[in-house]
Short mmCIF file of C-alpha atoms and ligand atoms in Angstrom, two decimals:
data_model
loop_
_atom_site.label_atom_id
_atom_site.label_comp_id
_atom_site.label_asym_id
_atom_site.label_seq_id
_atom_site.Cartn_x
_atom_site.Cartn_y
_atom_site.Cartn_z
CA MET A 1 35.90 -17.25 3.76
CA THR A 2 33.92 -15.27 6.37
CA PRO A 3 30.17 -15.72 5.86
CA PRO A 4 28.35 -12.57 4.73
CA LYS A 5 26.73 -10.44 7.40
CA ILE A 6 22.99 -10.10 6.79
CA PHE A 7 20.30 -8.22 8.66
CA ILE A 8 16.61 -9.11 8.37
CA THR A 9 14.71 -6.25 9.95
CA ARG A 10 11.43 -8.01 10.77
CA LEU A 11 10.04 -11.44 11.61
CA ILE A 12 8.89 -12.24 8.08
CA PRO A 13 6.79 -15.37 7.30
CA ASP A 14 8.53 -18.76 7.32
CA PRO A 15 8.98 -19.45 3.58
CA GLY A 16 11.36 -16.49 3.26
CA LEU A 17 13.14 -17.12 6.55
CA LEU A 18 13.71 -20.78 5.70
CA LEU A 19 15.20 -19.95 2.31
CA VAL A 20 17.63 -17.47 3.85
CA LYS A 21 18.58 -19.93 6.62
CA GLU A 22 19.23 -22.70 4.05
CA ASN A 23 21.83 -20.47 2.42
CA PHE A 24 23.26 -18.15 5.07
CA GLN A 25 23.33 -17.25 8.72
CA ALA A 26 21.42 -14.06 9.28
CA ASP A 27 20.80 -11.64 12.09
CA ILE A 28 17.00 -11.59 12.39
CA TRP A 29 15.23 -8.86 14.36
CA PRO A 30 13.24 -10.97 16.83
CA HIS A 31 10.44 -8.59 17.81
CA GLU A 32 7.06 -8.01 16.25
CA LEU A 33 7.57 -4.23 16.25
CA PRO A 34 10.25 -2.81 13.93
CA PRO A 35 13.68 -1.64 15.13
CA THR A 36 13.97 2.07 15.93
CA ARG A 37 16.17 4.14 13.65
CA VAL A 38 19.06 3.87 16.12
CA GLN A 39 18.64 0.09 16.38
CA LEU A 40 18.39 -0.21 12.60
CA ILE A 41 21.62 1.71 12.14
CA GLU A 42 23.41 -0.36 14.78
CA ARG A 43 22.31 -3.73 13.41
CA SER A 44 22.95 -2.77 9.76
CA ARG A 45 26.60 -1.80 10.21
CA HIS A 46 28.87 -3.51 7.64
CA VAL A 47 26.20 -5.89 6.31
CA GLU A 48 26.40 -7.38 2.82
CA GLY A 49 22.65 -7.86 2.58
CA LEU A 50 19.63 -6.15 4.08
CA LEU A 51 16.10 -7.57 3.96
CA CYS A 52 13.66 -4.91 5.11
CA THR A 53 9.98 -4.01 4.96
CA LEU A 54 8.20 -0.75 4.29
CA THR A 55 8.58 0.35 7.93
CA GLU A 56 12.33 0.88 7.57
CA ARG A 57 13.68 4.04 5.92
CA VAL A 58 16.64 2.95 3.81
CA ASP A 59 18.31 6.19 2.83
CA ALA A 60 21.84 7.29 1.86
CA GLU A 61 22.79 7.62 5.54
CA LEU A 62 21.89 3.97 6.21
CA MET A 63 23.64 2.83 3.01
CA ASP A 64 26.80 4.61 4.19
CA VAL A 65 26.50 2.86 7.55
CA MET A 66 26.14 -0.48 5.79
CA GLY A 67 29.33 0.32 3.90
CA PRO A 68 30.95 -0.44 0.55
CA GLN A 69 30.63 -4.23 0.87
CA LEU A 70 26.80 -3.95 0.69
CA LYS A 71 25.61 -6.20 -2.15
CA VAL A 72 21.83 -6.10 -2.01
CA ILE A 73 18.79 -4.39 -0.47
CA SER A 74 15.66 -6.50 -0.63
CA SER A 75 12.27 -5.23 0.52
CA MET A 76 9.29 -7.42 1.32
CA SER A 77 6.96 -5.00 -0.45
CA VAL A 78 6.08 -3.93 -3.94
CA GLY A 79 6.31 -0.24 -3.01
CA VAL A 80 9.84 1.07 -2.59
CA ASP A 81 9.13 4.66 -1.55
CA HIS A 82 10.86 3.93 1.79
CA ILE A 83 14.10 3.26 -0.09
CA ASP A 84 16.26 5.91 -1.75
CA VAL A 85 16.57 3.91 -4.97
CA ALA A 86 18.61 6.67 -6.66
CA ALA A 87 21.17 6.52 -3.82
CA ALA A 88 21.34 2.72 -4.15
CA THR A 89 21.75 2.96 -7.92
CA ALA A 90 24.54 5.51 -7.51
CA ARG A 91 26.30 2.94 -5.29
CA LYS A 92 25.54 0.12 -7.81
CA ILE A 93 23.42 -1.72 -5.22
CA PRO A 94 20.50 -3.70 -6.66
CA VAL A 95 17.18 -3.15 -4.89
CA GLY A 96 14.62 -5.98 -4.91
CA ASN A 97 10.88 -5.83 -4.40
CA THR A 98 7.92 -8.25 -4.54
CA PRO A 99 5.56 -7.36 -7.41
CA GLY A 100 2.84 -9.61 -8.82
CA VAL A 101 2.20 -11.89 -5.85
CA LEU A 102 0.17 -9.26 -3.99
CA THR A 103 -1.93 -8.07 -6.93
CA ASP A 104 -5.05 -10.11 -6.16
CA ALA A 105 -4.93 -9.59 -2.40
CA THR A 106 -4.59 -5.82 -2.80
CA ALA A 107 -7.34 -5.65 -5.42
CA ASP A 108 -9.55 -7.72 -3.09
CA GLN A 109 -8.87 -5.24 -0.31
CA ALA A 110 -9.69 -2.26 -2.55
CA PHE A 111 -12.94 -3.97 -3.47
CA ALA A 112 -13.72 -4.91 0.13
CA LEU A 113 -13.29 -1.25 1.10
CA LEU A 114 -15.36 -0.12 -1.87
CA LEU A 115 -18.25 -2.40 -0.89
CA ALA A 116 -17.93 -1.59 2.79
CA ALA A 117 -18.01 2.17 2.13
CA ALA A 118 -20.85 1.84 -0.41
CA ARG A 119 -23.03 -0.14 2.02
CA ARG A 120 -21.79 1.62 5.19
CA ILE A 121 -20.78 -1.68 6.77
CA THR A 122 -18.54 -0.39 9.58
CA GLU A 123 -21.01 2.36 10.45
CA ALA A 124 -23.82 -0.21 10.56
CA GLU A 125 -21.79 -2.54 12.75
CA ARG A 126 -21.08 0.28 15.21
CA PHE A 127 -24.84 0.97 15.19
CA VAL A 128 -25.66 -2.62 16.21
CA ARG A 129 -22.96 -2.78 18.89
CA ALA A 130 -24.20 0.49 20.35
CA GLY A 131 -27.63 -1.12 20.93
CA ARG A 132 -29.35 1.23 18.45
CA TRP A 133 -31.00 -1.52 16.32
CA VAL A 134 -34.65 -1.15 17.25
CA THR A 135 -36.46 -2.47 14.20
CA TRP A 136 -36.36 -2.58 10.39
CA ILE A 137 -36.60 1.01 9.14
CA PRO A 138 -37.21 1.84 5.46
CA ASN A 139 -34.67 4.66 5.42
CA LEU A 140 -32.05 3.24 7.77
CA LEU A 141 -28.37 3.48 6.74
CA LEU A 142 -29.05 3.61 3.02
CA GLY A 143 -26.00 3.14 0.83
CA ALA A 144 -24.95 3.25 -2.81
CA ASP A 145 -25.44 0.71 -5.61
CA LEU A 146 -22.49 -0.67 -7.53
CA ALA A 147 -24.42 -1.91 -10.59
CA GLY A 148 -24.52 0.84 -13.18
CA ALA A 149 -22.20 3.10 -11.18
CA THR A 150 -18.95 4.42 -12.65
CA LEU A 151 -15.67 3.36 -11.09
CA GLY A 152 -12.67 5.58 -11.87
CA ILE A 153 -9.28 3.94 -11.42
CA ILE A 154 -6.22 6.15 -11.13
CA GLY A 155 -3.11 4.17 -12.03
CA PHE A 156 -3.83 1.21 -14.31
CA GLY A 157 -0.96 -1.15 -13.55
CA ARG A 158 -1.38 -4.70 -12.28
CA ILE A 159 -3.49 -3.82 -9.24
CA GLY A 160 -5.61 -1.19 -10.99
CA GLN A 161 -6.42 -3.72 -13.71
CA ALA A 162 -7.27 -6.42 -11.15
CA VAL A 163 -9.75 -3.97 -9.58
CA ALA A 164 -11.28 -3.32 -13.03
CA LYS A 165 -11.64 -7.07 -13.52
CA ARG A 166 -13.57 -7.36 -10.25
CA ALA A 167 -15.75 -4.35 -11.14
CA GLN A 168 -16.85 -6.07 -14.38
CA GLY A 169 -18.52 -8.76 -12.29
CA PHE A 170 -20.48 -6.08 -10.43
CA ASP A 171 -21.79 -4.54 -13.66
CA MET A 172 -19.93 -1.29 -13.12
CA ARG A 173 -18.79 1.05 -15.86
CA VAL A 174 -15.02 1.38 -15.47
CA ILE A 175 -12.87 4.30 -16.63
CA TYR A 176 -9.21 4.87 -15.83
CA TYR A 177 -6.54 7.52 -15.88
CA SER A 178 -3.04 6.28 -16.58
CA PRO A 179 -1.19 7.98 -19.43
CA SER A 180 0.66 4.90 -20.67
CA ALA A 181 -1.60 1.89 -19.91
CA GLN A 182 -3.54 0.02 -22.57
CA PRO A 183 -7.28 -0.63 -22.04
CA ALA A 184 -8.21 -3.93 -20.33
CA TYR A 185 -11.29 -5.55 -18.74
CA GLY A 186 -13.66 -3.19 -20.55
CA ALA A 187 -12.18 -0.11 -18.87
CA GLN A 188 -11.96 3.06 -20.97
CA PRO A 189 -9.07 5.53 -20.72
CA VAL A 190 -10.08 9.13 -19.91
CA GLY A 191 -8.38 12.35 -18.81
CA LEU A 192 -8.09 13.01 -15.08
CA ASP A 193 -10.71 15.78 -15.03
CA SER A 194 -13.26 13.60 -16.84
CA LEU A 195 -12.57 10.77 -14.40
CA LEU A 196 -13.17 13.08 -11.43
CA ARG A 197 -16.34 14.50 -12.98
CA GLU A 198 -17.87 11.14 -13.93
CA SER A 199 -16.90 8.67 -11.20
CA ASP A 200 -19.15 7.49 -8.39
CA PHE A 201 -16.19 5.60 -6.92
CA ILE A 202 -12.51 6.45 -7.32
CA SER A 203 -9.78 3.96 -6.43
CA LEU A 204 -6.13 5.06 -6.24
CA HIS A 205 -3.43 2.75 -7.61
CA VAL A 206 -0.41 4.96 -8.33
CA PRO A 207 2.90 4.44 -6.51
CA LEU A 208 4.05 7.23 -4.18
CA THR A 209 6.55 9.45 -6.00
CA ALA A 210 7.38 13.15 -5.95
CA GLU A 211 4.76 13.57 -8.70
CA THR A 212 1.94 11.66 -6.96
CA LYS A 213 2.42 13.12 -3.46
CA HIS A 214 -0.83 14.97 -2.59
CA LEU A 215 -2.28 14.11 -6.00
CA VAL A 216 -5.57 14.11 -4.08
CA ASN A 217 -5.75 17.72 -2.86
CA ALA A 218 -8.51 20.28 -2.34
CA ASP A 219 -8.70 20.97 -6.07
CA PHE A 220 -9.00 17.24 -6.91
CA LEU A 221 -11.69 16.72 -4.26
CA ALA A 222 -13.65 19.77 -5.45
CA LYS A 223 -13.96 18.20 -8.89
CA MET A 224 -15.46 14.94 -7.55
CA LYS A 225 -19.20 14.26 -7.49
CA PRO A 226 -20.94 14.90 -4.15
CA ASN A 227 -22.02 11.24 -4.02
CA ALA A 228 -18.50 9.97 -4.79
CA ILE A 229 -16.57 7.53 -2.59
CA LEU A 230 -12.77 7.53 -2.55
CA ILE A 231 -10.70 4.40 -1.89
CA ASN A 232 -6.98 4.46 -1.12
CA THR A 233 -4.95 1.25 -0.92
CA THR A 234 -1.66 2.64 -2.23
CA ARG A 235 0.24 5.04 0.08
CA GLY A 236 -1.07 7.61 2.56
CA PRO A 237 0.85 10.65 1.25
CA VAL A 238 -0.82 10.33 -2.19
CA LEU A 239 -3.66 12.06 -0.41
CA ASP A 240 -3.66 15.39 1.45
CA GLN A 241 -5.45 14.26 4.62
CA GLU A 242 -6.34 17.76 5.78
CA ALA A 243 -8.08 18.42 2.45
CA LEU A 244 -9.80 15.03 2.66
CA TYR A 245 -11.01 15.78 6.18
CA GLN A 246 -12.59 19.06 5.02
CA ALA A 247 -14.23 17.37 2.01
CA LEU A 248 -15.71 14.59 4.16
CA LYS A 249 -16.76 16.85 7.02
CA THR A 250 -18.60 19.25 4.70
CA LYS A 251 -20.03 16.33 2.64
CA GLN A 252 -18.34 17.67 -0.45
CA ILE A 253 -17.81 13.98 -1.18
CA GLN A 254 -19.78 11.14 0.35
CA ALA A 255 -17.19 8.88 1.96
CA ALA A 256 -13.63 7.59 1.94
CA ALA A 257 -12.15 4.20 2.74
CA LEU A 258 -8.45 4.19 3.57
CA ASP A 259 -6.12 1.22 3.89
CA VAL A 260 -3.17 3.59 4.22
CA THR A 261 -2.64 6.90 6.02
CA ASP A 262 0.02 9.55 6.57
CA PRO A 263 1.61 8.89 8.99
CA GLU A 264 1.16 5.24 9.88
CA PRO A 265 -0.10 4.50 12.40
CA LEU A 266 -2.69 7.27 12.22
CA PRO A 267 -2.46 9.20 15.51
CA MET A 268 -5.48 8.59 17.72
CA ASN A 269 -6.16 12.36 17.77
CA SER A 270 -6.53 12.50 13.97
CA PRO A 271 -9.80 14.30 13.14
CA LEU A 272 -10.45 11.65 10.47
CA LEU A 273 -11.28 9.23 13.28
CA GLU A 274 -14.22 11.43 14.31
CA LEU A 275 -15.97 11.02 10.96
CA GLU A 276 -18.66 8.39 10.39
CA ASN A 277 -18.06 8.59 6.62
CA CYS A 278 -14.36 7.66 6.82
CA LEU A 279 -13.45 4.00 7.09
CA ILE A 280 -9.85 3.29 8.09
CA VAL A 281 -7.97 -0.01 8.36
CA PRO A 282 -4.28 -0.51 9.24
CA HIS A 283 -2.44 -1.06 5.91
CA LEU A 284 -3.71 -4.57 5.21
CA GLY A 285 -3.79 -4.58 1.40
CA SER A 286 -1.53 -7.60 1.02
CA ALA A 287 -2.49 -9.20 4.34
CA SER A 288 -3.57 -12.68 3.31
CA LYS A 289 -1.59 -15.67 4.55
CA LYS A 290 -0.74 -16.95 1.08
CA THR A 291 0.26 -13.53 -0.20
CA ARG A 292 2.51 -12.68 2.74
CA ASP A 293 4.16 -16.14 2.42
CA MET A 294 4.84 -15.45 -1.27
CA MET A 295 6.12 -11.95 -0.54
CA SER A 296 8.57 -13.27 2.06
CA LEU A 297 9.79 -15.92 -0.37
CA LEU A 298 10.33 -13.42 -3.20
CA ALA A 299 12.13 -11.05 -0.85
CA ALA A 300 14.39 -13.90 0.29
CA GLN A 301 15.04 -14.96 -3.33
CA ASN A 302 16.13 -11.41 -4.13
CA LEU A 303 18.40 -11.32 -1.06
CA VAL A 304 20.02 -14.69 -1.75
CA ALA A 305 20.57 -13.89 -5.44
CA GLY A 306 22.17 -10.55 -4.56
CA LEU A 307 24.48 -12.14 -1.98
CA LYS A 308 25.55 -14.78 -4.50
CA GLY A 309 26.33 -12.05 -7.04
CA GLU A 310 23.42 -13.14 -9.28
CA ARG A 311 20.82 -10.91 -10.90
CA LEU A 312 17.82 -10.31 -8.60
CA PRO A 313 14.63 -12.02 -9.84
CA ASN A 314 12.77 -8.73 -9.20
CA CYS A 315 15.03 -5.72 -9.41
CA VAL A 316 13.68 -2.15 -9.37
CA ASN A 317 16.95 -0.59 -10.58
CA PRO A 318 18.27 -2.92 -13.32
CA GLN A 319 20.53 -0.05 -14.47
CA VAL A 320 23.02 -1.32 -11.85
CA TYR A 321 23.83 -4.29 -14.09
C1 LIG B 1 3.56 -3.10 -0.53
O1 LIG B 1 4.01 -4.23 -0.76
O2 LIG B 1 4.05 -2.08 -0.98
C2 LIG B 1 2.32 -3.04 0.29
O3 LIG B 1 1.96 -1.76 0.65
C3 LIG B 1 2.46 -3.94 1.49
O4 LIG B 1 1.20 -4.45 1.66
#
């Protein structure tokens, strides 16, 4: 029997690579940067399994290139907005993702950004490096307190709840907007408008879908408190960046801290980069060693199961079975 053709689009951490290699021979993209679209199409032709990351767009065109023998698409990510899941389902292809293992790391990152924006850490560090630290000044770089402040969480799934759990330890009042989620960690459910009106900090934890694209728009921002700080660790397009820029520039809201942008990378001429009150890091929510190891392993487990004709341990479209 000819061994299945497999393409792994990125150099993922060892635990995942080793598991794939124990079972199959795979074509592994050897570079740190992702393949271009043309390279992706070339390398994916007639594969039975694809292991990708969020930098690869896996759409109907690519699925057609892969061909009818395609058995599984596995992404080393929890988000699957880069994959046309409906097109995969129509072709009866299971799509795997990596939920759960990145919950704590992503919640830690949301909280790190929240604290950094509240206490103006990156601004203060730039101040020191610029040689502007002359002496202790009573009114220098004053920030916001967490204790007693209200944190509004939009999207109360695993990661949203893990953020609420952390906020409890900081004596924050936590409210959330998520139509179907049950209360947890002392957080109270509220309507979206109440959340926007009452929150001193807002953290976004909804997946990117047609419904959540530009959820944060000019209208949303206008309803926020002028002292409010916005944190985004989900996906860039959940937020209308032009509207955010205007709100930050005019101090309609106090600050934003972004782990994700639209597009990624953020072009160096983005006006957001001119703002002192906008902190931006390069999509690092799940970037801890242990978490990335676990993500690679789960992605490999999904791939191997799919190639063996078994049910994927984490399947986003179980309707295919
Ligand atoms: C995911 O898994 O969707 C994250 O954005 C990667 O950190």
